[in-house]
PDB file of C-alpha atoms in Angstrom:
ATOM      1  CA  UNK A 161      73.464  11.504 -13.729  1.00 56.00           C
ATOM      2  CA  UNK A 162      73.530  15.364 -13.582  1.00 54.00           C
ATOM      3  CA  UNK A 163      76.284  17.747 -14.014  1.00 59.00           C
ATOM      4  CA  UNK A 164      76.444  21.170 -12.653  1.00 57.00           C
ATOM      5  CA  UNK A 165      76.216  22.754 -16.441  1.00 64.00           C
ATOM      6  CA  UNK A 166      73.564  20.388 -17.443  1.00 75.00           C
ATOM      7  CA  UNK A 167      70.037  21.437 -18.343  1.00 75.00           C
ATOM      8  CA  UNK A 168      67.190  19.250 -17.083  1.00 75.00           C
ATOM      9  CA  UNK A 169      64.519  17.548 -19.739  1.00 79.00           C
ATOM     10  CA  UNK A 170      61.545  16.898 -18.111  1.00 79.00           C
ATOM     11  CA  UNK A 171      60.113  13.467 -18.384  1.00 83.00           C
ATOM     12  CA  UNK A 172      56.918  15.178 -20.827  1.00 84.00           C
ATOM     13  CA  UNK A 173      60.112  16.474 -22.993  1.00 86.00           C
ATOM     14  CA  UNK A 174      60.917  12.373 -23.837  1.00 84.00           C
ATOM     15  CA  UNK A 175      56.742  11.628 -24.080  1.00 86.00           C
ATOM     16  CA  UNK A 176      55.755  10.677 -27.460  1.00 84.00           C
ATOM     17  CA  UNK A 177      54.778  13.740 -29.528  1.00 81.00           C
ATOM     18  CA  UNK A 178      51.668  14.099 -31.642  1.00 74.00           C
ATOM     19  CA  UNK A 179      53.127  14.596 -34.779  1.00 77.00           C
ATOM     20  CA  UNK A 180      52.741  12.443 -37.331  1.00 72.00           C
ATOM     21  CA  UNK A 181      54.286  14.424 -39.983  1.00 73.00           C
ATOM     22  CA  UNK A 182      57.611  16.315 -39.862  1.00 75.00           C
ATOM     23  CA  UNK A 183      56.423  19.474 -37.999  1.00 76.00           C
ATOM     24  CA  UNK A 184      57.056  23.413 -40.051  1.00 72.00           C
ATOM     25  CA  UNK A 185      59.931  25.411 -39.507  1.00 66.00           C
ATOM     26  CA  UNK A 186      59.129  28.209 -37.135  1.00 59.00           C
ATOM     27  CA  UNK A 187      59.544  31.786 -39.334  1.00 57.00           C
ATOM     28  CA  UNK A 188      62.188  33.462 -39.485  1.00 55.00           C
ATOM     29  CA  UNK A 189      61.377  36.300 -36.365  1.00 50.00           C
ATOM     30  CA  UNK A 190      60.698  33.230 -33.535  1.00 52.00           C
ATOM     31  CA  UNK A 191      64.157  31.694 -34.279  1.00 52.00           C
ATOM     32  CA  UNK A 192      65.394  32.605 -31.091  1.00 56.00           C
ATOM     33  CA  UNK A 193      62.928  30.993 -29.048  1.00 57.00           C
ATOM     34  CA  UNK A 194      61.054  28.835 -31.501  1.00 56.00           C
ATOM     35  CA  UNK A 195      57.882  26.988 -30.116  1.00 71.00           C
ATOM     36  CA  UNK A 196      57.603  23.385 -32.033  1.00 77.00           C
ATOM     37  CA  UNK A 197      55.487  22.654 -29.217  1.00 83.00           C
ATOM     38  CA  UNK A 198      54.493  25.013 -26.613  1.00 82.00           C
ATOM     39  CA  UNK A 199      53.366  21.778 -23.624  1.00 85.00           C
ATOM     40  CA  UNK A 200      57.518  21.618 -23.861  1.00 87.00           C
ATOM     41  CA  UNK A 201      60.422  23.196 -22.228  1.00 86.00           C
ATOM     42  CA  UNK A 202      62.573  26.065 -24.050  1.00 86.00           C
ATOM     43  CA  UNK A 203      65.362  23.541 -24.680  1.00 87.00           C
ATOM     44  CA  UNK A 204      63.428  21.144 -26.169  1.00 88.00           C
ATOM     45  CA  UNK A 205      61.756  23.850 -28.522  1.00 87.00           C
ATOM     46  CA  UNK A 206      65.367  25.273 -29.167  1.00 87.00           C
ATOM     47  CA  UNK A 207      66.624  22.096 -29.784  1.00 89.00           C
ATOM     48  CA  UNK A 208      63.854  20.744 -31.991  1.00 89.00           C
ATOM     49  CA  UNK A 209      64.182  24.009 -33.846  1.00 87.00           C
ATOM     50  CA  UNK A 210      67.768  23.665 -34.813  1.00 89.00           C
ATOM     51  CA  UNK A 211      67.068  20.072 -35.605  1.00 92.00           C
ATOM     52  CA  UNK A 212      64.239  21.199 -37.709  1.00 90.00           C
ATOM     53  CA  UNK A 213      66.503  23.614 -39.533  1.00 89.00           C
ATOM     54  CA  UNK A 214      68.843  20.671 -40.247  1.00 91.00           C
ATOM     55  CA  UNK A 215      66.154  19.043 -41.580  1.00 91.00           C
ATOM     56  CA  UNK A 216      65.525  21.668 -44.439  1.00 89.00           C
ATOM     57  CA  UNK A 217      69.189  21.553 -45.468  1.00 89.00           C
ATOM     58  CA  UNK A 218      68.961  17.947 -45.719  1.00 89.00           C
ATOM     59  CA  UNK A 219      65.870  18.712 -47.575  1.00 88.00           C
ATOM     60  CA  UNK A 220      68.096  21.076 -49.748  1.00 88.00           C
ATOM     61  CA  UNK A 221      70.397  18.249 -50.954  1.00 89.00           C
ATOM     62  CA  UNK A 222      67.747  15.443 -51.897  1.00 89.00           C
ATOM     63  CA  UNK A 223      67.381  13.786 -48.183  1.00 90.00           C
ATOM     64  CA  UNK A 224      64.287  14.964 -47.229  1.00 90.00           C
ATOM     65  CA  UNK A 225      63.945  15.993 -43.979  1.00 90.00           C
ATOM     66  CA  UNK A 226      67.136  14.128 -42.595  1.00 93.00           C
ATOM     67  CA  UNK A 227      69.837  14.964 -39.988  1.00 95.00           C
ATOM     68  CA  UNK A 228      73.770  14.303 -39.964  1.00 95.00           C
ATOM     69  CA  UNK A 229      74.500  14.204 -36.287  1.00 95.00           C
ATOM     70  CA  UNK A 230      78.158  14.387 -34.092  1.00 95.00           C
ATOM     71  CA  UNK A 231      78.764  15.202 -30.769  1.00 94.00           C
ATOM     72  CA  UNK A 232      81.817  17.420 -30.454  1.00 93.00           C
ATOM     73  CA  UNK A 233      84.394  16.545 -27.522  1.00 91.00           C
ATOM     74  CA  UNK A 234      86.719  18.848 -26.083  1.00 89.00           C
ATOM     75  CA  UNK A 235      89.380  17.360 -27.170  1.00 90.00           C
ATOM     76  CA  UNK A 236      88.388  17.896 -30.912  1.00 92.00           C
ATOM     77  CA  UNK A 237      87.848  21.814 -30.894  1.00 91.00           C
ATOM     78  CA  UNK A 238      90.560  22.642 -33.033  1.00 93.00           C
ATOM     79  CA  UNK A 239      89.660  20.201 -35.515  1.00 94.00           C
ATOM     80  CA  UNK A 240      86.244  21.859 -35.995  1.00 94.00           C
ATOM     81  CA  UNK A 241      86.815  24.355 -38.431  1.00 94.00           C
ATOM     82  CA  UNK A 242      88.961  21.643 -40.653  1.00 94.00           C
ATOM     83  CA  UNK A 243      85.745  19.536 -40.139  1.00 94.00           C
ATOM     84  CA  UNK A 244      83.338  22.164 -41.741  1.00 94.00           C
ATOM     85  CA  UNK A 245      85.177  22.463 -44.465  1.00 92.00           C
ATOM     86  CA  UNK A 246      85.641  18.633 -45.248  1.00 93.00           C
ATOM     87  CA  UNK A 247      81.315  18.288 -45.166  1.00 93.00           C
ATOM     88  CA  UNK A 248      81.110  21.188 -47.075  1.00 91.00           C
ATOM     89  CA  UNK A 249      83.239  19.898 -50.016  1.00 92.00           C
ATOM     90  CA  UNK A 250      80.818  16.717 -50.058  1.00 93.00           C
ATOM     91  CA  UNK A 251      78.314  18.724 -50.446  1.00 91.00           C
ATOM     92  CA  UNK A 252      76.452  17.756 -46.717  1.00 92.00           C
ATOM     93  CA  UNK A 253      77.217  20.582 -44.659  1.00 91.00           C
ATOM     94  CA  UNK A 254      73.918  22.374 -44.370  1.00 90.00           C
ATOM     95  CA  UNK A 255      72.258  18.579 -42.757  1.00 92.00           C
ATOM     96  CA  UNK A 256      75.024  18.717 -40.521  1.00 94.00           C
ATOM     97  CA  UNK A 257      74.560  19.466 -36.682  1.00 95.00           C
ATOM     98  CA  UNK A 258      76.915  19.354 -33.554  1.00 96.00           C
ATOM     99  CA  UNK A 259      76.094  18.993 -30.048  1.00 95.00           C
ATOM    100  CA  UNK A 260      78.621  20.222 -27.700  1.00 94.00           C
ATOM    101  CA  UNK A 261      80.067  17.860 -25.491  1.00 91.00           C
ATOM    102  CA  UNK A 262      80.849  20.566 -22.681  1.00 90.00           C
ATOM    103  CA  UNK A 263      78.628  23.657 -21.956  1.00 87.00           C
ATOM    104  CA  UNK A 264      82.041  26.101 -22.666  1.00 87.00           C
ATOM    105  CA  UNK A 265      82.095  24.193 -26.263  1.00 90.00           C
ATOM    106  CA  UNK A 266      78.449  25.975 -27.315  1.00 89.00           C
ATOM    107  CA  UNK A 267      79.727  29.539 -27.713  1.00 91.00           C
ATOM    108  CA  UNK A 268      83.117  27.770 -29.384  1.00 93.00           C
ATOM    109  CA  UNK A 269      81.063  25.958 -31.570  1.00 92.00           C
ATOM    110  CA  UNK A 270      78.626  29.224 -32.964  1.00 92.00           C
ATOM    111  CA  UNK A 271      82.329  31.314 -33.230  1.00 92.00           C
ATOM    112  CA  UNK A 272      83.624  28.737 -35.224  1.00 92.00           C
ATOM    113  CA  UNK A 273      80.506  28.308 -37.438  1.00 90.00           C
ATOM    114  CA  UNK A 274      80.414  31.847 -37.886  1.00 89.00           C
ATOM    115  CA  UNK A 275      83.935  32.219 -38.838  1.00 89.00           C
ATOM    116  CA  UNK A 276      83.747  29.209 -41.419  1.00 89.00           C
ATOM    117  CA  UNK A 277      80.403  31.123 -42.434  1.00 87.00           C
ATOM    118  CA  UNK A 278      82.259  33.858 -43.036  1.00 86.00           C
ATOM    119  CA  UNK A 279      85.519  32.933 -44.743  1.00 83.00           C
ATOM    120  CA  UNK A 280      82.646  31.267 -47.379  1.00 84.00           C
ATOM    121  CA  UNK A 281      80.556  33.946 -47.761  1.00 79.00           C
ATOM    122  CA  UNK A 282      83.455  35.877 -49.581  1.00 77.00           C
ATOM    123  CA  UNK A 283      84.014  33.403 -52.384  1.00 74.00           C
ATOM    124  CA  UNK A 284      82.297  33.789 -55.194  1.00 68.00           C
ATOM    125  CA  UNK A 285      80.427  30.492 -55.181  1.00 72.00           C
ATOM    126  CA  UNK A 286      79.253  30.912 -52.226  1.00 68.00           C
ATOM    127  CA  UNK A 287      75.976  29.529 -51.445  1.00 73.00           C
ATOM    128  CA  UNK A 288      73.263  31.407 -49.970  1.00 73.00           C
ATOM    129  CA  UNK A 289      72.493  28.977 -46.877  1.00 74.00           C
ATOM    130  CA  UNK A 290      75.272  30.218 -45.078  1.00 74.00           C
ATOM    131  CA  UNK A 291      73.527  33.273 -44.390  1.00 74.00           C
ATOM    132  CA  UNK A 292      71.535  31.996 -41.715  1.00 76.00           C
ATOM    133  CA  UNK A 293      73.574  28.526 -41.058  1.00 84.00           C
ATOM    134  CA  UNK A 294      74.353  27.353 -37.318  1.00 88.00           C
ATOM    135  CA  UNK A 295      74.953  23.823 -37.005  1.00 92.00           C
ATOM    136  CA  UNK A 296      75.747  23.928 -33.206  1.00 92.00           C
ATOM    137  CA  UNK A 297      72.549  22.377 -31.257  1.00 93.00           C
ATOM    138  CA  UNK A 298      72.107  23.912 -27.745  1.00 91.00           C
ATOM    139  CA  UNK A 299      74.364  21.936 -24.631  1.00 91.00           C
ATOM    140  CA  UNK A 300      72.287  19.351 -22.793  1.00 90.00           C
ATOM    141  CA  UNK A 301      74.575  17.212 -20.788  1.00 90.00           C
ATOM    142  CA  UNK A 302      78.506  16.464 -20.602  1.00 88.00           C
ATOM    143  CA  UNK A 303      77.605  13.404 -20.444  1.00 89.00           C
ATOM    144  CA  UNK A 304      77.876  11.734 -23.900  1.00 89.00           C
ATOM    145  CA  UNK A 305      75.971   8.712 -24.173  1.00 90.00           C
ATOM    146  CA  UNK A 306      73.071  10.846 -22.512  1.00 90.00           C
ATOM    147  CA  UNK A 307      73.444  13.419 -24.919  1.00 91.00           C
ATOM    148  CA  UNK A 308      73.562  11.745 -27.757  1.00 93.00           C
ATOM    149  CA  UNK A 309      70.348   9.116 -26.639  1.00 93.00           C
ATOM    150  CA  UNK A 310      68.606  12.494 -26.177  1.00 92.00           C
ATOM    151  CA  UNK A 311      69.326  14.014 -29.266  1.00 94.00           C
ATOM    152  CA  UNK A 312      68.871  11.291 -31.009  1.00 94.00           C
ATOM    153  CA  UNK A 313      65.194  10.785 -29.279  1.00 93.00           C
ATOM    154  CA  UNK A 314      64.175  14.597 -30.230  1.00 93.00           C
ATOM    155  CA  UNK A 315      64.889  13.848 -33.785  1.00 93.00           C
ATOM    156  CA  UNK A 316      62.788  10.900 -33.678  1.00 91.00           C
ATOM    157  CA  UNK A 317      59.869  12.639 -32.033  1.00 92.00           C
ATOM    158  CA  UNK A 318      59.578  14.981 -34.785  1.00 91.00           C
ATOM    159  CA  UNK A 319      59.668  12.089 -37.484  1.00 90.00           C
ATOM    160  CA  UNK A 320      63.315  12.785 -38.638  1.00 92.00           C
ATOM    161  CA  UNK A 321      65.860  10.605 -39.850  1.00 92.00           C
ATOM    162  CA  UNK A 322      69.196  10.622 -38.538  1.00 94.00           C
ATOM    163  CA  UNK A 323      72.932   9.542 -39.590  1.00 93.00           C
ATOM    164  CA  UNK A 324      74.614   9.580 -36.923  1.00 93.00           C
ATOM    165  CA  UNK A 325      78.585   9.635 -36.864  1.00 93.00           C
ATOM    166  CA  UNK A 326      81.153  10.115 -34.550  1.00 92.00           C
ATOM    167  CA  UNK A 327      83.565  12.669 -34.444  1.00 91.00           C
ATOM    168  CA  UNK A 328      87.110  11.041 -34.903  1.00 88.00           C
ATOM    169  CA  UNK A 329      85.224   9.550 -38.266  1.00 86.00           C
ATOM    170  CA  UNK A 330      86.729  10.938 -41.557  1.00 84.00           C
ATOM    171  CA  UNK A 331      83.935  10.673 -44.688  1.00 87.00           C
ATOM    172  CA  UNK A 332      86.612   9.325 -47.611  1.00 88.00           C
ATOM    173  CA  UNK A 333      83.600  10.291 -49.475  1.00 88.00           C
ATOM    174  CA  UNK A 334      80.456  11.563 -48.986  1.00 90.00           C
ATOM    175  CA  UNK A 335      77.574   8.769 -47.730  1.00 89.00           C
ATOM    176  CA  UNK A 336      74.504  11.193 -49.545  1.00 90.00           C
ATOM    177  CA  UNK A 337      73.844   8.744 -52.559  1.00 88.00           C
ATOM    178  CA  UNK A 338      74.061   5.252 -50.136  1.00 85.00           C
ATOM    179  CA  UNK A 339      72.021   7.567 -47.808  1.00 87.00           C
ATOM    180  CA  UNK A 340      69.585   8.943 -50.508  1.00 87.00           C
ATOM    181  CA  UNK A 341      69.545   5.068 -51.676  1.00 86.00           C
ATOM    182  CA  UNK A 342      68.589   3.547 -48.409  1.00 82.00           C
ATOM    183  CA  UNK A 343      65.932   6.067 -47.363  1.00 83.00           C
ATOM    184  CA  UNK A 344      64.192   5.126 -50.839  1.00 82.00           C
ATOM    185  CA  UNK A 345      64.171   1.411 -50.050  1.00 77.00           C
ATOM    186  CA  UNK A 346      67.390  -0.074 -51.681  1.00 74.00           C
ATOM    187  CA  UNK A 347      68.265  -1.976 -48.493  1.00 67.00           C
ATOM    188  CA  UNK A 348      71.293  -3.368 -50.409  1.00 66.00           C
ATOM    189  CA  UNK A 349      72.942   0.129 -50.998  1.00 54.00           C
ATOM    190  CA  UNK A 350      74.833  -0.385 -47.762  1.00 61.00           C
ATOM    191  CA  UNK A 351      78.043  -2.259 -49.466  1.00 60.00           C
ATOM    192  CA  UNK A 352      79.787  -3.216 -46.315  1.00 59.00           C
ATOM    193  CA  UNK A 353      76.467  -5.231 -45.163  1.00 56.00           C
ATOM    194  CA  UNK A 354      76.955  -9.108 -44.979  1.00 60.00           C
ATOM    195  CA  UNK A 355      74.418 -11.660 -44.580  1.00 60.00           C
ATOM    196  CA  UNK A 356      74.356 -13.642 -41.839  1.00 59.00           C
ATOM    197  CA  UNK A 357      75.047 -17.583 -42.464  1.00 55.00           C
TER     198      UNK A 357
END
């Protein structure tokens, strides 16, 4: 399936990657156009790049290298700055990314970031990742299940975990420690987890 807006991944953008480590950030100067891997096409590399900067803020708060991923719809734009603010009280919003769900939803997404950004960077406490911070991931597909198979695949081709989580979902607290606690082995951190009989 193919929208009008949609970009097209090439078949050698889904191909298994060589990495076999998390791949470095690009500097600072190539974040623009940032070349993970210069066999792929520009969305890919702008993708992985964002993804990859996700990765450092996850990094940042004792997840190493992992993601928090959400596809925003159209229908939940106005919740979006209320929904920076909630991660950033638990402490997760720098791991956080958002694919937009429509290609109009990409610029929405950076103004929003940039205001929430911004409001922050006037407090006192404010912390110094927001300098640089943009959690919005570049449009693929309107398509959701596509997006989010392909997003979801990138991160796994450069070796990162994800925590995926829908929208509409409201974090009553924040899942780092059962997170933090899985990724280091303790398979029985997930409380809601019942054996089978």
């Amino acid at each position: 399936k193919f929208a009008f807006h949609d970009h097209r991944v090439t078949a050698h953008d889904l191909s298994p990657t060589a990495f076999t480590s998390v791949p470095p950030l690009p500097p600072a100067h190539q974040r623009e156009e940032p070349r993970i891997d210069k066999s792929r096409s520009l969305i890919w590399n702008q993708a992985a790049g964002a993804l990859l900067r996700a990765a450092a803020g996850g990094t940042s708060i004792g997840l190493p290298n992992t993601v928090f991923m959400t596809l925003l719809p159209l229908t939940r734009v106005d919740f979006l700055l209320n929904f920076f603010k909630h991660v950033h009280k638990l402490d997760m919003l720098q791991a956080v990314t958002v694919i937009p769900g429509r290609s109009n939803l990409t610029q929405t997404c950076k103004d929003v970031a940039q205001i929430f950004s911004y409001q922050q960077q006037h407090q006192s406490d404010a912390p110094a990742f927001l300098q640089d911070w943009d959690p919005c991931l570049p449009f693929l597909t309107q398509f959701l299940g596509r997006a989010q198979y392909i997003y979801l695949h990138i991160a796994l081709q450069l070796n990162l975990p994800v925590l995926w989580f829908d929208f509409h979902v409201v974090w009553v607290q924040s899942p780092i420690p059962i997170v933090r606690a899985f990724l280091g082995g303790d398979r029985g951190a997930l409380a809601y987890q019942q054996p089978c009989n």
